[in-house]
mmCIF file of C-alpha atoms and ligand atoms in Angstrom:
data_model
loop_
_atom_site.group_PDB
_atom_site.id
_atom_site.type_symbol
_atom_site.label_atom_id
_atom_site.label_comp_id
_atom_site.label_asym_id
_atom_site.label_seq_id
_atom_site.Cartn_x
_atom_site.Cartn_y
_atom_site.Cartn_z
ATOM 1 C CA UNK A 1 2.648 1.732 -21.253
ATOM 2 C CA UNK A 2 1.945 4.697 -19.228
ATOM 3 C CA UNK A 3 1.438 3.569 -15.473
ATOM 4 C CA UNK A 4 -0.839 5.551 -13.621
ATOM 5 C CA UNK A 5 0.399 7.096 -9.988
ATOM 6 C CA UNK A 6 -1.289 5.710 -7.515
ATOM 7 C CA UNK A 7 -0.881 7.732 -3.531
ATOM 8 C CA UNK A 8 -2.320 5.938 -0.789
ATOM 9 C CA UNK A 9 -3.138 7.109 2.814
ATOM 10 C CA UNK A 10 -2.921 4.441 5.710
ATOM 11 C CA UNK A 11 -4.062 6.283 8.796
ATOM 12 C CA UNK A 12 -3.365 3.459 11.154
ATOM 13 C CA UNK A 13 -4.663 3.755 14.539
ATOM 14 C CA UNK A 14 -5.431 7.248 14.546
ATOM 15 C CA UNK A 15 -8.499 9.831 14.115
ATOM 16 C CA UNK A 16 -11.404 9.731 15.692
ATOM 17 C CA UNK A 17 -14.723 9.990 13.912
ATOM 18 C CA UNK A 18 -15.010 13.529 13.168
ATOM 19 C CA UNK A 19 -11.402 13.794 12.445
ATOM 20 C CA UNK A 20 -11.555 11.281 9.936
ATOM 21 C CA UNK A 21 -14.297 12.739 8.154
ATOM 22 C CA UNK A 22 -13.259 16.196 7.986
ATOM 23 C CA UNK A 23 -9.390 14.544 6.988
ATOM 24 C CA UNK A 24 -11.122 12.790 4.177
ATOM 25 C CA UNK A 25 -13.558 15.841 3.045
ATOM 26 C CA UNK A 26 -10.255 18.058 3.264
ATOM 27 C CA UNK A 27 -8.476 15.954 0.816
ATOM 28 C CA UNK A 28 -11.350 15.319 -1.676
ATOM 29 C CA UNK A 29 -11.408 19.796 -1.017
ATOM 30 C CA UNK A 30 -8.189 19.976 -2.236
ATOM 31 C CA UNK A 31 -7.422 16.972 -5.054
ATOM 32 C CA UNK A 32 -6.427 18.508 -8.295
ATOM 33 C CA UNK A 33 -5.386 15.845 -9.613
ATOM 34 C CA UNK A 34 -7.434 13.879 -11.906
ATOM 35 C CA UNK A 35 -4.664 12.005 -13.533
ATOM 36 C CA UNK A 36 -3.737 10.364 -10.139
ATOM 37 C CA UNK A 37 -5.305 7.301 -8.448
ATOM 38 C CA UNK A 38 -6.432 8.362 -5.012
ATOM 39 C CA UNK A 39 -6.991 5.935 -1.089
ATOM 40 C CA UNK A 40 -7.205 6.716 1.827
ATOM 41 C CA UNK A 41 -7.415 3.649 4.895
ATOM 42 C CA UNK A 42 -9.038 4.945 7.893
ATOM 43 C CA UNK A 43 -9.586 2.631 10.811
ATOM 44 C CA UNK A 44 -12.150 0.042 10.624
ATOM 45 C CA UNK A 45 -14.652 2.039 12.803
ATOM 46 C CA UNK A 46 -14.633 4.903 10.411
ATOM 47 C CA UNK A 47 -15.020 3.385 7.097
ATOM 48 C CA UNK A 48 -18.621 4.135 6.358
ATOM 49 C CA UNK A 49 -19.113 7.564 7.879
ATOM 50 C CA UNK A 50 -15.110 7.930 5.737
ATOM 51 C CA UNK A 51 -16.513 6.186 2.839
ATOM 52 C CA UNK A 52 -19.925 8.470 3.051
ATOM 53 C CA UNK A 53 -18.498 11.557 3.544
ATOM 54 C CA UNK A 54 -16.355 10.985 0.191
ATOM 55 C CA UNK A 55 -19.529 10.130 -1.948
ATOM 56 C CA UNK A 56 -19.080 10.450 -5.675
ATOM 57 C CA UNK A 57 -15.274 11.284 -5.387
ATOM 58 C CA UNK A 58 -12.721 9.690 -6.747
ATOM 59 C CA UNK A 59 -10.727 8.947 -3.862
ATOM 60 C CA UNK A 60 -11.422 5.069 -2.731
ATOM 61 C CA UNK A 61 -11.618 3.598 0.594
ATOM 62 C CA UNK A 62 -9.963 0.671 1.460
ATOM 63 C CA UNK A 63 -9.556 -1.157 4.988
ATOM 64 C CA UNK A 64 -6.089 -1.709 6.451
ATOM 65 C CA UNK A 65 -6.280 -5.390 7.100
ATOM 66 C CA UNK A 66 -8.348 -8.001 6.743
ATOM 67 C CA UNK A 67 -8.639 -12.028 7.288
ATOM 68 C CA UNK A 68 -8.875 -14.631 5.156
ATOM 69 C CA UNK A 69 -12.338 -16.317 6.025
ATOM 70 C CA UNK A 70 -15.463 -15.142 4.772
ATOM 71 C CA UNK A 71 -16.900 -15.318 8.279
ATOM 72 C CA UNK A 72 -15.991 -17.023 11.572
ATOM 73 C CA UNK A 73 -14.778 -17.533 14.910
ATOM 74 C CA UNK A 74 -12.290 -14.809 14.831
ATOM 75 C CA UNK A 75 -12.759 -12.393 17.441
ATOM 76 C CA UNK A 76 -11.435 -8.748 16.601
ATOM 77 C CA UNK A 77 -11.072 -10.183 12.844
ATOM 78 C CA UNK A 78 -12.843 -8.261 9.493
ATOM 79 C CA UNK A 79 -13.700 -10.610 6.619
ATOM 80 C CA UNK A 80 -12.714 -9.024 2.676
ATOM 81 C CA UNK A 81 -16.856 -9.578 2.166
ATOM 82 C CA UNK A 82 -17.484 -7.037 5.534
ATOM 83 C CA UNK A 83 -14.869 -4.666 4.129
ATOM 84 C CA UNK A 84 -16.869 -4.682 0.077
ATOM 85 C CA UNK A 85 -20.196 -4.242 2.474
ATOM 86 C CA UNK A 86 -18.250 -0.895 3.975
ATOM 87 C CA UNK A 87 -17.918 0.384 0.960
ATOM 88 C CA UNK A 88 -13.675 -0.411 0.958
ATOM 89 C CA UNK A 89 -12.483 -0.881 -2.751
ATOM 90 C CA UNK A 90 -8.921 -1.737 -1.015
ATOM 91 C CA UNK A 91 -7.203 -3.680 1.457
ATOM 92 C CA UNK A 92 -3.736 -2.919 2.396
ATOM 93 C CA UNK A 93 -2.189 -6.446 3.204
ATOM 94 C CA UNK A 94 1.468 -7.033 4.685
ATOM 95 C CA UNK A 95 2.210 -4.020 6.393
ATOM 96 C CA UNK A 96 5.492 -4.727 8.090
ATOM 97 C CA UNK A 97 3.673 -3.446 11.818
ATOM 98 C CA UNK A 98 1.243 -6.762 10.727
ATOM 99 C CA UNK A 99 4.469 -8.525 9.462
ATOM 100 C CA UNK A 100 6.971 -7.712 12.658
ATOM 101 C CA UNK A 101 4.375 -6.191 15.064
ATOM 102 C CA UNK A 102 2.298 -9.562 14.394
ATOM 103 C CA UNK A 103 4.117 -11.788 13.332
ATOM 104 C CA UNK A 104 1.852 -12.072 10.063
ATOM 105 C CA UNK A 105 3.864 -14.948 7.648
ATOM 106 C CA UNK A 106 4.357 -15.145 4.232
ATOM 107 C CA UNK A 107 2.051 -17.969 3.907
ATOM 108 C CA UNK A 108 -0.799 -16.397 5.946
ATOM 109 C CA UNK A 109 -0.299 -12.916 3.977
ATOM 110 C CA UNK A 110 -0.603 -15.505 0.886
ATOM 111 C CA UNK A 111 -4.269 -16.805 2.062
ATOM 112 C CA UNK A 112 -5.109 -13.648 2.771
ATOM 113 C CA UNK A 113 -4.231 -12.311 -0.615
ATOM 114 C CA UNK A 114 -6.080 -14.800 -2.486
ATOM 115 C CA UNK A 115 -9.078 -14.371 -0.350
ATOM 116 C CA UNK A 116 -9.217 -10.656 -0.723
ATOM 117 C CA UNK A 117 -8.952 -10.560 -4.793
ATOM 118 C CA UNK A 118 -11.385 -13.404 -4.664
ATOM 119 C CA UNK A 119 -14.233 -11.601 -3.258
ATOM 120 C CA UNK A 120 -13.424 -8.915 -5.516
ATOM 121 C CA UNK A 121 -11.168 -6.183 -3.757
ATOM 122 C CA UNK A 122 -7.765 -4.628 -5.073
ATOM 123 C CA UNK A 123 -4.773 -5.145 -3.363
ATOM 124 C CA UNK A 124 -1.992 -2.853 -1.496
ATOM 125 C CA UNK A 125 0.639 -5.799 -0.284
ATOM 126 C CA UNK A 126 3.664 -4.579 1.326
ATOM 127 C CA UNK A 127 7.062 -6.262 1.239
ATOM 128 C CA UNK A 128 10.353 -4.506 2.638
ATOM 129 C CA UNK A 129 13.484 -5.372 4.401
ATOM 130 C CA UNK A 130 14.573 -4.712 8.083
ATOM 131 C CA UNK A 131 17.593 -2.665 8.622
ATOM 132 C CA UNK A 132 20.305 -5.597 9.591
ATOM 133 C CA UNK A 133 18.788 -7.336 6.674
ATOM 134 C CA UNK A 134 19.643 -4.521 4.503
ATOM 135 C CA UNK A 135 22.832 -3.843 5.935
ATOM 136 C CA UNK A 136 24.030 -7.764 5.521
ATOM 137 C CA UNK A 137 22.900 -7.485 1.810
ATOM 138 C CA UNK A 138 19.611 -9.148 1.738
ATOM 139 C CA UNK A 139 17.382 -6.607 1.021
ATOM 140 C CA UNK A 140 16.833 -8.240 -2.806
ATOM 141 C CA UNK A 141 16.934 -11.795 -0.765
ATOM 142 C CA UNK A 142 13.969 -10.565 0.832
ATOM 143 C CA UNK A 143 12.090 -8.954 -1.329
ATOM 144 C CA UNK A 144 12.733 -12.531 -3.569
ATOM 145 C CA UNK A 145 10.840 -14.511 -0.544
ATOM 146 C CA UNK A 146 8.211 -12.399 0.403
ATOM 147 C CA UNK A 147 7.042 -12.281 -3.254
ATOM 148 C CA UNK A 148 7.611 -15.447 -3.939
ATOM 149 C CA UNK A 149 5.782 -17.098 -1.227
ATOM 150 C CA UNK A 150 3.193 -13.804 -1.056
ATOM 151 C CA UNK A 151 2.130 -14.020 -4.431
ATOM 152 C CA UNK A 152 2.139 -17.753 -5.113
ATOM 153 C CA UNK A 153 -0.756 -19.370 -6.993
ATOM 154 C CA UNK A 154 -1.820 -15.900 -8.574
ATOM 155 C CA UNK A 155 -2.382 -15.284 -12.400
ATOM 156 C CA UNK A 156 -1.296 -12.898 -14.186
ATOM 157 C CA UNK A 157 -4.934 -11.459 -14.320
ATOM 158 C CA UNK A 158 -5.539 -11.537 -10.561
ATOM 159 C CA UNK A 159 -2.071 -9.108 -10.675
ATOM 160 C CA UNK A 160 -4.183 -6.450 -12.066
ATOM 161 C CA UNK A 161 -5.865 -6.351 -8.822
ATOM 162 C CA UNK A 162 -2.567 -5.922 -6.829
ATOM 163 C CA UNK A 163 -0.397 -2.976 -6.285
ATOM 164 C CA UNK A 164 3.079 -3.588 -4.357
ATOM 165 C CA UNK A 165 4.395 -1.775 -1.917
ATOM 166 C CA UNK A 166 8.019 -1.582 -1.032
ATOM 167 C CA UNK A 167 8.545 -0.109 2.238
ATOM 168 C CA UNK A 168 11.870 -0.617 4.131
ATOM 169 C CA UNK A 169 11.165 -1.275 7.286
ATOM 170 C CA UNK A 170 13.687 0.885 8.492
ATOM 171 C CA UNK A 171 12.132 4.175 6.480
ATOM 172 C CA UNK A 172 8.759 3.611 8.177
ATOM 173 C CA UNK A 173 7.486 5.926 10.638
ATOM 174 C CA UNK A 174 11.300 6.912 11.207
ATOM 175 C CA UNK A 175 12.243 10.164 9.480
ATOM 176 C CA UNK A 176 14.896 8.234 7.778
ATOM 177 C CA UNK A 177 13.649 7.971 3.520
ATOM 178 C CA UNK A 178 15.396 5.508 1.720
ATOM 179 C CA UNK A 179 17.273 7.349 -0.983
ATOM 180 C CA UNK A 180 16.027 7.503 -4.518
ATOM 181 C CA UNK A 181 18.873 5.008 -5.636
ATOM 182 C CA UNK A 182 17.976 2.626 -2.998
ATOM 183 C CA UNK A 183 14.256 2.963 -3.705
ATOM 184 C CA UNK A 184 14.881 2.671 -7.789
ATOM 185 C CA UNK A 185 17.142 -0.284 -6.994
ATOM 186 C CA UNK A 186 14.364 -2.248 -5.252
ATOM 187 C CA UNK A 187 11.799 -0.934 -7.704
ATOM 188 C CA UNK A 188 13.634 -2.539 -10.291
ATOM 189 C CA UNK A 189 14.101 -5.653 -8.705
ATOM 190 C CA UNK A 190 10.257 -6.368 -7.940
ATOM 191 C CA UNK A 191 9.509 -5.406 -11.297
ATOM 192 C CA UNK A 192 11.717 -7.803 -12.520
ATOM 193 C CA UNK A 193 10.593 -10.638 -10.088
ATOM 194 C CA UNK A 194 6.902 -9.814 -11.280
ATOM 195 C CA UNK A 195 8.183 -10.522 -14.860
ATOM 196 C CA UNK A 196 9.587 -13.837 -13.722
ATOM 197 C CA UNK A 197 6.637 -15.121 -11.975
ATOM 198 C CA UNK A 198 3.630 -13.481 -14.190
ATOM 199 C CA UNK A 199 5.285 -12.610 -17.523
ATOM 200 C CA UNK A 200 6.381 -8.896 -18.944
ATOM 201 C CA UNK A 201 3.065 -7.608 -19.609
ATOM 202 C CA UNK A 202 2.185 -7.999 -15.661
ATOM 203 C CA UNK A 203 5.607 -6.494 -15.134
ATOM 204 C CA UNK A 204 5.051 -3.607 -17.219
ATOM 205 C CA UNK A 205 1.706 -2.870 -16.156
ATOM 206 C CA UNK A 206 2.361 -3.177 -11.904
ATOM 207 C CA UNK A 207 1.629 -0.768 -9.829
ATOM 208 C CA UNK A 208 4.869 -0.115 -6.912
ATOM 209 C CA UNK A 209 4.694 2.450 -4.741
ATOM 210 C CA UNK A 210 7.325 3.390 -2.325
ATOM 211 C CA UNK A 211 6.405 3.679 1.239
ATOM 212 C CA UNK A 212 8.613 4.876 4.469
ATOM 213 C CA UNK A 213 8.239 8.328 5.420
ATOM 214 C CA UNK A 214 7.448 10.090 2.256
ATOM 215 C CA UNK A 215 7.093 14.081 2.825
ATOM 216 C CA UNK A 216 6.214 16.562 0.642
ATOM 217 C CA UNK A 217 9.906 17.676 0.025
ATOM 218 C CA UNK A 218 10.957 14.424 -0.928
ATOM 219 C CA UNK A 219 8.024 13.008 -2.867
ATOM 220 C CA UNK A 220 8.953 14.297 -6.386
ATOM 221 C CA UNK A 221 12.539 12.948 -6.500
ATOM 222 C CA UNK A 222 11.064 9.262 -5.602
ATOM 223 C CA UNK A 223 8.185 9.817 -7.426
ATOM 224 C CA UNK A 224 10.480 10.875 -10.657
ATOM 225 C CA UNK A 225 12.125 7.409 -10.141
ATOM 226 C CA UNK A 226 10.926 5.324 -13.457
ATOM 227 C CA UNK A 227 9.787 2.398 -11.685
ATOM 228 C CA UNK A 228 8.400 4.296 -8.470
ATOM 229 C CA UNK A 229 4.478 4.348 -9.125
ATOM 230 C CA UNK A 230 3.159 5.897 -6.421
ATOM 231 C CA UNK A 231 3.509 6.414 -2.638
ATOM 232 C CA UNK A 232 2.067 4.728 0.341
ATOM 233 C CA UNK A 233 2.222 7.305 2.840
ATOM 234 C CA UNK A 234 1.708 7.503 6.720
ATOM 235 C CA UNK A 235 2.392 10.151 8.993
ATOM 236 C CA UNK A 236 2.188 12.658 6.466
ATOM 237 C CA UNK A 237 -1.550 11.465 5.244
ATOM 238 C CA UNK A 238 -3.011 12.813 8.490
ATOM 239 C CA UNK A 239 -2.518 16.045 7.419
ATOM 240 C CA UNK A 240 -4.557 17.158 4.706
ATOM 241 C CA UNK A 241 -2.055 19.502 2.833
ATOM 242 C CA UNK A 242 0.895 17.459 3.413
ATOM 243 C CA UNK A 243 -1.122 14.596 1.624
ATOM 244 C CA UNK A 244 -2.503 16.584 -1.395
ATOM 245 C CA UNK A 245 1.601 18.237 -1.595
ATOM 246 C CA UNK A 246 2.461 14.532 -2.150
ATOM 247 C CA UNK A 247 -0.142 14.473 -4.580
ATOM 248 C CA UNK A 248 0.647 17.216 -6.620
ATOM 249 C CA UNK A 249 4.435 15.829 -6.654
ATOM 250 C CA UNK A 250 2.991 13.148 -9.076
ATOM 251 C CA UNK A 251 5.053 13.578 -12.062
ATOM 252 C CA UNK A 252 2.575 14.899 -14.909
HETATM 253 C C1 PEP B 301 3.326 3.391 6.357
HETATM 254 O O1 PEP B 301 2.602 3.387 7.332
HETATM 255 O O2 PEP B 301 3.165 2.531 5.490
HETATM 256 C C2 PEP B 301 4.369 4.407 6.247
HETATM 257 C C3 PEP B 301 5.145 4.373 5.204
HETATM 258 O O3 PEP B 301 4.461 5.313 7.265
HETATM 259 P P1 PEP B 301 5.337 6.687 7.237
HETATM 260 O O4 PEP B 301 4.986 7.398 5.956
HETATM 261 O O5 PEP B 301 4.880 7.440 8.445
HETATM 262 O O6 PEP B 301 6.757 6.297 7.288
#
């Protein structure tokens, strides 16, 4: 079964208002690419005006964290309910600056999984290794856990909701891609795990994007890869035609 390619933005903490908008009306300027799936994650403050300025395109919003309550005491906190209200059709979960930077568990990542697809939003959750992991041969160790415990008490039909993301810690933000052998490697190995836990149909039809400083010039080699899906990109999604080159690297 064809899988379709799936590029994602995550603008972190930058932009400002009118930089988001005219980042987000830039892209939606220059997608030709019908036959790829589209997000861009601004920061919370600029998901409506984002979401607004993007209309009727096909490029979804989604927010770039979120908690697992509905509502609550949780100062600084956005519920999966308030991001569905802003318009967000994703939520990227996991990121490895939530994971390292805040010390966000497996088990919390889990609650916040289930509480996301719940209320009815899709799914980015990112998994990856840190570099002494990788270099003492853990990296599929790893990946094994984080899945494991990250995706326990799912169904196979909540899995249509997610998309995985493997991003090396190491590759992200740094300069330094992992190479398409090492990305094709761990591709393989969470599509395998997903057939373990949820069966070979869920396998088959997962979405996993590579993330960790994805560029124009090296999209189309990972994105060539036959179990690299997609891209979840950083640095390079601030700039509108370094984002739609990584687009148009989809393979056709
Ligand atoms: C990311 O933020 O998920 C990421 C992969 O960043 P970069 O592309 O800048 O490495």
């Amino acid at each position: 079964m064809a899988r379709k390619t799936f590029i994602a933005g995550n603008w972190k903490m930058y932009t400002g208002s009118a930089e988001a908008v005219k980042l987000a009306e830039a892209i939606d300027a220059g997608m030709m690419r019908t036959d790829v799936r589209v997000a861009v994650f601004p920061p919370f403050p600029w998901l409506t005006v984002v979401a607004e300025a993007l209309g009727q395109s096909d490029i979804a919003v989604g927010g770039q964290d979120c908690h697992a309550e509905k509502e609550g005491a949780f100062t600084g906190s956005v519920s999966p309910t308030m991001l569905l209200a802003a318009d967000c059709t994703y939520v990227i979960l996991g990121h490895s600056e939530r994971r390292h930077g805040l010390h966000e568990t497996d088990a919390l990542l889990n609650e916040k999984l289930k509480s996301a697809l719940a209320a009815g939003l899709q799914v980015i959750f990112c998994i990856g290794e840190l570099l002494a992991e990788r270099e003492a041969n853990r990296t599929e160790a790893v990946l094994d856990t984080q899945l494991s415990a990250g995706l326990a008490g799912l169904t196979a039909e909540r899995m249509n909701n997610v998309t995985i993301a493997y991003e090396p810690v190491w590759a992200i933000g740094t300069g330094k891609v992992a190479t398409t052998e090492q990305a094709q490697a761990a591709h393989a190995f969470v599509r395998a795990k997903i057939g373990k836990l949820f069966g070979e149909i869920a396998a088959a039809a997962v979405l996993i994007q590579y993330g960790g400083s994805v560029k124009p010039d090296n999209a189309a080699a990972l994105l060539a890869q036959p179990d690299i899906d997609g891209a979840l990109v950083g640095g390079a999604s601030l700039k509108a035609d370094q984002f739609l080159a990584i687009i148009a690297a989809a393979p056709r």
